[in-house]
Amino acid sequence: MIKGILRFIIAVIFILSGFVKAVDLLGFSFKMEEYFAPPVFNMPFLERFALLFSIIVVVMELFLGFMLLLKLKLKFTLSVLIALCIFFGFLTFYSAYFNVVTDCGCFGDAIKFTPWQSFLKDVVLLVGLIILFILYRKEFRKKDAYGVTSKESSNTVKYILLAVFSLGMIYVMAQGLMHEPIIDFRDYKIGTDIKAEKIKIDKNPSEYKTFYSLKNEKTGEVVKVNQDDYIKKTEYWAEGSPWKIEDGKNESVLIKEGYKSEIVKFKIEDPTGVDVTNEIINAPKAILVFSYYPKDVSADLLQKVEAKVNAQKGALIYGISTEPNTFKTIKNTLMDGIAIKTIARSNPFVLILENGKIVDKQPAKDYVN
């Protein structure tokens, strides 16, 4: 009874984890790119394979989670899941200890975990899987333990269910890759009022303090001092003080967490640095064309998108990318690439606002058809 409940809980966790990532594979691949980037594992040559790795991870979570739920090939399933947990445990511990990836993306945009919460989750799952392995060890067949046993091969219904489940997940993944996620867990989903969100953020902002890393040049002692104490204690900065600030080792620490929303990154500037965000969110209608990799955009597709948006009379129209000369016939503006990826999964992408409220969002190829 207990092992059955534990198996069900762990299986559902893996299925849910895989599902929310399957819905938005591109979003998960962006997270994988962060791990491959220089600040983390410094393997930029793997960034081009981020989507492939994302698909592999998601398929394993979904497939193995459902196999665990159906109690199929238990020894094989539990063994691979344990290995998967050890791998992810290493990643999340590295992220937490070195504070390099602030959100592992374990549950996509549906549930956010801090790095240490992610690591704890992996440890709990690993312990649970090991317990299951021990509890079910008597049921493992010594012969063909990692293959298909005669009993399993005759279990037709379970394999049919697994096949149907797999086909359903393939559809979900394809929909997210070719169009938009069938379920949008992001802060930029249709119906979001960006103007209202910004008001909430302004009313309840997060507060940070800078901590200086100070080194005593006489004794070699190193201390961390917050900005207030640094100002108050003259021994740290008075003339002749042995304490010196270490370059590149200062850090900003969250003191009070305010209203959390990815909308905080919604800041758009023209090429001269003028902020046009308020103009956009206060416009009766604004059509925004986003591109996070301008060099990868088809010139023909971009031309069609610009032609269609220019035909929309009375709308405020902006092209938003990471480079100032991406668009030819609409106004160019700039935005942080990571922020654009949070809004737009396709490249390019069209977002339509009415008085700051998102009323439509489409990949450019769908928008022009």
Coordinates of C-alpha atoms in Angstrom, one line a residue:
M1 CA 0.0 0.0 0.0
I2 CA 2.7 2.5 1.1
K3 CA 5.0 1.7 -1.8
G4 CA 2.0 2.0 -4.2
I5 CA 1.2 5.5 -2.9
L6 CA 4.8 6.5 -3.0
R7 CA 5.2 5.2 -6.6
F8 CA 2.1 7.1 -7.7
I9 CA 3.3 10.4 -6.1
I10 CA 6.7 10.2 -7.6
A11 CA 5.4 9.2 -11.0
V12 CA 2.9 12.1 -11.1
I13 CA 5.7 14.6 -10.1
F14 CA 7.8 13.4 -13.1
I15 CA 4.8 13.5 -15.4
L16 CA 3.8 17.0 -14.3
S17 CA 7.4 18.2 -14.5
G18 CA 7.8 16.8 -18.0
F19 CA 4.4 18.1 -19.1
V20 CA 4.9 21.8 -18.2
K21 CA 8.2 21.7 -20.0
A22 CA 6.7 19.8 -23.0
V23 CA 4.1 22.5 -23.3
D24 CA 6.9 25.1 -23.8
L25 CA 10.0 23.3 -25.1
L26 CA 11.5 26.5 -26.5
G27 CA 11.3 28.1 -23.0
F28 CA 13.0 25.1 -21.5
S29 CA 15.7 25.2 -24.2
F30 CA 16.4 28.9 -23.3
K31 CA 17.0 27.7 -19.7
M32 CA 19.4 25.0 -21.0
E33 CA 21.3 27.7 -22.9
E34 CA 21.8 29.4 -19.6
Y35 CA 23.5 26.3 -18.2
F36 CA 25.8 26.1 -21.3
A37 CA 26.7 29.8 -21.2
P38 CA 30.1 31.0 -20.0
P39 CA 29.0 32.1 -16.5
V40 CA 27.9 28.5 -15.7
F41 CA 29.5 25.6 -17.4
N42 CA 31.2 27.6 -20.1
M43 CA 30.2 25.3 -23.0
P44 CA 28.8 27.7 -25.6
F45 CA 29.4 25.1 -28.3
L46 CA 26.5 23.2 -26.8
E47 CA 24.0 26.1 -27.0
R48 CA 23.0 25.2 -30.5
F49 CA 21.9 21.8 -29.2
A50 CA 19.9 23.2 -26.3
L51 CA 16.6 22.4 -27.9
L52 CA 17.7 18.8 -28.7
F53 CA 18.8 18.3 -25.1
S54 CA 15.5 19.8 -23.9
I55 CA 13.5 17.3 -25.9
I56 CA 15.5 14.4 -24.6
V57 CA 15.1 15.4 -21.0
V58 CA 11.4 16.0 -21.4
V59 CA 10.8 12.8 -23.2
M60 CA 12.6 10.9 -20.5
E61 CA 10.6 12.5 -17.7
L62 CA 7.3 11.9 -19.4
F63 CA 8.0 8.4 -20.7
L64 CA 9.7 7.1 -17.5
G65 CA 7.1 8.8 -15.2
F66 CA 4.3 7.2 -17.1
M67 CA 6.1 3.8 -17.0
L68 CA 6.5 4.2 -13.3
L69 CA 2.8 5.0 -13.0
L70 CA 1.9 1.9 -14.9
K71 CA 4.5 -0.2 -13.1
L72 CA 6.2 -1.2 -16.4
K73 CA 9.8 -2.5 -16.4
L74 CA 10.3 -1.3 -12.8
K75 CA 13.9 -2.1 -12.4
F76 CA 14.9 -0.3 -15.6
T77 CA 12.5 2.6 -15.0
L78 CA 13.7 3.2 -11.4
S79 CA 17.4 2.8 -12.3
V80 CA 17.1 5.5 -15.1
L81 CA 15.1 7.8 -12.9
I82 CA 17.6 7.5 -10.1
A83 CA 20.4 8.4 -12.6
L84 CA 18.4 11.3 -13.9
C85 CA 17.8 12.6 -10.3
I86 CA 21.6 12.4 -9.6
F87 CA 22.3 14.3 -12.7
F88 CA 19.8 17.0 -12.0
G89 CA 20.8 17.1 -8.4
F90 CA 24.3 18.0 -9.5
L91 CA 23.0 20.8 -11.7
T92 CA 20.8 22.3 -9.1
F93 CA 23.4 22.1 -6.4
Y94 CA 25.9 23.8 -8.7
S95 CA 23.4 26.5 -9.5
A96 CA 22.5 27.0 -5.9
Y97 CA 26.0 27.0 -4.5
F98 CA 27.5 29.3 -7.1
N99 CA 24.2 31.2 -7.6
V100 CA 24.5 31.2 -11.4
V101 CA 21.0 30.1 -12.5
T102 CA 18.3 31.5 -10.4
D103 CA 15.5 29.3 -11.7
C104 CA 16.2 25.8 -12.8
G105 CA 13.1 25.6 -15.0
C106 CA 12.2 22.2 -13.4
F107 CA 8.5 23.0 -13.7
G108 CA 8.8 25.5 -16.5
D109 CA 7.0 28.8 -15.9
A110 CA 4.2 27.1 -13.9
I111 CA 6.0 26.8 -10.6
K112 CA 9.1 28.8 -9.7
F113 CA 11.8 27.3 -7.4
T114 CA 14.8 29.0 -5.9
P115 CA 18.1 27.1 -6.6
W116 CA 18.2 25.6 -3.1
Q117 CA 14.5 24.6 -3.3
S118 CA 15.2 22.9 -6.6
F119 CA 18.2 21.0 -5.1
L120 CA 16.0 19.9 -2.1
K121 CA 13.3 18.7 -4.5
D122 CA 15.9 16.6 -6.3
V123 CA 17.2 15.1 -3.1
V124 CA 13.7 14.2 -1.9
L125 CA 12.9 12.6 -5.2
L126 CA 16.2 10.7 -5.2
V127 CA 15.5 9.4 -1.7
G128 CA 12.0 8.4 -2.7
L129 CA 13.2 6.5 -5.8
I130 CA 15.9 4.7 -3.8
I131 CA 13.2 3.6 -1.2
L132 CA 11.0 2.4 -4.1
F133 CA 13.9 0.5 -5.5
I134 CA 14.4 -1.3 -2.2
L135 CA 10.7 -1.9 -1.6
Y136 CA 10.2 -3.4 -5.1
R137 CA 13.5 -5.3 -5.3
K138 CA 11.7 -8.6 -4.6
E139 CA 9.5 -8.1 -7.6
F140 CA 12.4 -7.6 -10.0
R141 CA 13.0 -10.6 -12.2
K142 CA 16.6 -11.7 -12.2
K143 CA 16.3 -12.9 -15.7
D144 CA 15.7 -10.1 -18.2
A145 CA 15.5 -7.6 -15.4
Y146 CA 16.4 -4.8 -17.8
G147 CA 14.5 -6.3 -20.8
V148 CA 11.0 -7.3 -21.6
T149 CA 9.7 -10.2 -19.5
S150 CA 7.0 -12.6 -20.7
K151 CA 4.6 -11.1 -18.2
E152 CA 5.3 -7.5 -19.4
S153 CA 5.0 -8.4 -23.1
S154 CA 1.5 -9.8 -22.5
N155 CA 0.5 -6.6 -20.7
T156 CA -1.0 -5.2 -23.8
V157 CA -3.3 -2.6 -22.2
K158 CA -0.5 -0.9 -20.4
Y159 CA 1.6 -0.6 -23.6
I160 CA -1.4 0.7 -25.5
L161 CA -1.9 3.4 -22.8
L162 CA 1.8 4.2 -23.0
A163 CA 1.6 4.6 -26.8
V164 CA -1.5 6.8 -26.6
F165 CA 0.1 8.9 -23.9
S166 CA 3.3 9.3 -26.0
L167 CA 1.3 10.4 -29.1
G168 CA -0.6 13.0 -27.0
M169 CA 2.7 14.4 -25.6
I170 CA 4.2 14.5 -29.1
Y171 CA 1.2 16.7 -30.2
V172 CA 1.6 19.0 -27.2
M173 CA 5.3 19.4 -27.9
A174 CA 4.8 20.0 -31.7
Q175 CA 2.1 22.6 -31.0
G176 CA 4.4 24.5 -28.7
L177 CA 7.3 24.4 -31.2
M178 CA 5.4 25.2 -34.3
H179 CA 2.9 27.7 -32.9
E180 CA 2.3 28.7 -29.3
P181 CA 2.1 26.6 -26.1
I182 CA -1.3 25.1 -25.7
I183 CA -1.2 26.3 -22.0
D184 CA 0.6 29.6 -21.4
F185 CA 2.1 29.7 -17.9
R186 CA 4.0 32.9 -18.6
D187 CA 3.3 36.3 -17.1
Y188 CA 2.7 37.5 -20.7
K189 CA -0.3 35.3 -21.5
I190 CA -3.3 36.7 -23.3
G191 CA -5.4 38.8 -20.9
T192 CA -2.4 40.1 -18.9
D193 CA -2.7 43.8 -18.1
I194 CA 0.9 45.0 -18.4
K195 CA 0.0 48.5 -17.2
A196 CA -1.8 47.2 -14.0
E197 CA 1.1 44.8 -13.4
K198 CA 3.6 47.7 -13.5
I199 CA 1.5 49.6 -11.0
K200 CA 1.6 46.7 -8.6
I201 CA 5.4 46.4 -9.1
D202 CA 5.9 50.1 -8.4
K203 CA 3.7 50.0 -5.3
N204 CA 5.6 47.0 -3.8
P205 CA 9.1 47.0 -5.2
S206 CA 11.8 44.5 -4.1
E207 CA 14.6 46.0 -2.0
Y208 CA 18.3 45.2 -2.4
K209 CA 21.4 46.1 -0.5
T210 CA 24.9 46.1 -1.9
F211 CA 27.5 44.1 0.1
Y212 CA 31.1 45.1 -0.4
S213 CA 33.9 42.6 -0.2
L214 CA 36.7 44.3 1.8
K215 CA 40.2 43.1 2.2
N216 CA 42.6 44.3 4.8
E217 CA 45.9 44.9 3.0
K218 CA 47.9 44.5 6.2
T219 CA 46.4 41.3 7.7
G220 CA 44.8 39.8 4.6
E221 CA 41.4 39.5 6.3
V222 CA 38.4 39.6 4.1
V223 CA 34.9 40.8 5.3
K224 CA 31.5 41.4 3.7
V225 CA 30.0 44.7 4.7
N226 CA 26.6 46.1 3.6
Q227 CA 26.4 49.5 2.1
D228 CA 24.9 51.1 5.3
D229 CA 27.6 49.8 7.6
Y230 CA 30.3 50.7 5.1
I231 CA 29.2 54.4 5.3
K232 CA 28.7 54.4 9.0
K233 CA 32.1 52.9 9.9
T234 CA 34.9 55.3 8.9
E235 CA 37.6 52.7 9.5
Y236 CA 36.6 51.1 6.2
W237 CA 37.0 54.2 4.0
A238 CA 38.9 56.9 6.0
E239 CA 42.2 58.1 4.6
G240 CA 45.0 55.6 5.4
S241 CA 42.5 52.7 6.0
P242 CA 44.0 49.3 5.2
W243 CA 40.6 48.1 4.0
K244 CA 40.1 48.1 0.3
I245 CA 37.1 47.1 -1.8
E246 CA 37.8 44.0 -3.9
D247 CA 37.0 44.6 -7.6
G248 CA 34.3 42.3 -9.0
K249 CA 33.4 40.7 -5.7
N250 CA 30.6 43.0 -4.6
E251 CA 27.1 41.6 -4.6
S252 CA 23.5 42.8 -4.5
V253 CA 21.4 40.9 -1.9
L254 CA 17.7 40.8 -1.8
I255 CA 16.5 42.3 1.5
K256 CA 12.8 42.5 0.9
E257 CA 10.9 40.7 -1.8
G258 CA 8.3 42.8 -3.5
Y259 CA 5.6 41.9 -6.0
K260 CA 7.0 39.2 -8.3
S261 CA 6.3 39.4 -12.0
E262 CA 8.4 39.1 -15.2
I263 CA 6.6 42.3 -16.3
V264 CA 9.3 44.1 -14.3
K265 CA 11.6 43.5 -17.3
F266 CA 9.2 45.0 -19.8
K267 CA 11.3 48.1 -20.7
I268 CA 11.5 49.3 -24.2
E269 CA 13.9 52.1 -25.5
D270 CA 14.5 53.7 -28.8
P271 CA 18.0 53.6 -30.3
T272 CA 18.9 56.9 -28.5
G273 CA 18.0 55.5 -25.1
V274 CA 14.6 57.2 -24.7
D275 CA 12.1 55.0 -22.8
V276 CA 8.9 54.4 -24.8
T277 CA 7.4 51.8 -22.5
N278 CA 4.7 54.2 -21.1
E279 CA 3.8 55.3 -24.6
I280 CA 3.2 51.7 -25.6
I281 CA 1.2 50.6 -22.6
N282 CA -1.0 53.7 -22.7
A283 CA -1.8 53.5 -26.4
P284 CA -5.3 52.5 -27.4
K285 CA -3.8 49.8 -29.6
A286 CA -0.1 48.8 -30.0
I287 CA 1.3 46.2 -32.3
L288 CA 4.8 45.0 -31.4
V289 CA 7.0 42.9 -33.5
F290 CA 9.7 41.1 -31.5
S291 CA 12.9 39.4 -32.5
Y292 CA 15.5 38.0 -30.1
Y293 CA 17.8 36.7 -32.8
P294 CA 17.5 39.3 -35.6
K295 CA 20.2 37.7 -37.8
D296 CA 18.3 34.5 -37.9
V297 CA 15.1 36.1 -39.2
S298 CA 14.0 35.5 -42.8
A299 CA 14.0 38.8 -44.7
D300 CA 11.0 37.7 -46.7
L301 CA 9.0 36.9 -43.5
L302 CA 10.0 40.1 -41.9
Q303 CA 8.9 42.1 -45.0
K304 CA 5.5 40.4 -44.9
V305 CA 5.1 41.1 -41.2
E306 CA 6.0 44.8 -41.6
A307 CA 3.6 45.1 -44.5
K308 CA 0.7 43.7 -42.5
V309 CA 1.3 45.7 -39.4
N310 CA 1.7 48.9 -41.4
A311 CA -1.7 48.3 -42.9
Q312 CA -3.3 48.5 -39.4
K313 CA -4.5 52.1 -39.2
G314 CA -4.6 53.9 -35.9
A315 CA -2.2 51.5 -34.1
L316 CA 1.1 52.3 -32.5
I317 CA 3.7 50.1 -34.2
Y318 CA 7.1 49.3 -33.0
G319 CA 9.7 46.7 -33.9
I320 CA 11.6 45.4 -30.8
S321 CA 14.9 43.5 -31.0
T322 CA 18.4 43.4 -29.6
E323 CA 19.8 45.4 -32.5
P324 CA 18.9 49.0 -33.7
N325 CA 18.5 48.3 -37.4
T326 CA 16.4 45.1 -37.5
F327 CA 13.3 46.5 -39.1
K328 CA 13.1 48.4 -42.3
T329 CA 9.7 50.1 -42.4
I330 CA 8.7 50.3 -38.8
K331 CA 10.3 52.1 -35.9
N332 CA 13.2 50.2 -34.3
T333 CA 13.4 49.9 -30.5
L334 CA 15.6 47.9 -28.2
M335 CA 14.9 45.4 -25.4
D336 CA 17.0 43.0 -23.4
G337 CA 17.3 39.6 -25.3
I338 CA 16.4 37.5 -22.3
A339 CA 13.3 39.7 -21.6
I340 CA 12.2 39.3 -25.2
K341 CA 12.6 35.5 -24.9
T342 CA 10.3 35.6 -21.9
I343 CA 7.6 37.3 -24.0
A344 CA 8.2 35.7 -27.4
R345 CA 9.0 32.1 -28.1
S346 CA 9.0 32.4 -31.9
N347 CA 11.4 34.6 -33.8
P348 CA 9.9 36.9 -34.9
F349 CA 6.8 37.3 -32.9
V350 CA 3.8 39.6 -32.8
L351 CA 2.2 41.0 -29.6
I352 CA -0.9 43.1 -29.7
L353 CA -1.9 45.4 -26.8
E354 CA -5.0 47.4 -26.1
N355 CA -4.5 50.0 -23.4
G356 CA -1.6 47.9 -22.0
K357 CA -3.6 44.7 -22.0
I358 CA -2.4 41.7 -24.1
V359 CA -5.2 40.8 -26.5
D360 CA -3.3 38.6 -29.0
K361 CA 0.1 37.0 -29.5
Q362 CA 1.2 35.0 -32.5
P363 CA 4.4 33.7 -34.2
A364 CA 5.0 35.9 -37.2
K365 CA 4.5 33.1 -39.6
D366 CA 1.0 32.5 -38.2
Y367 CA 0.2 36.3 -38.1
V368 CA 0.8 36.8 -41.8
N369 CA -1.2 33.7 -42.9

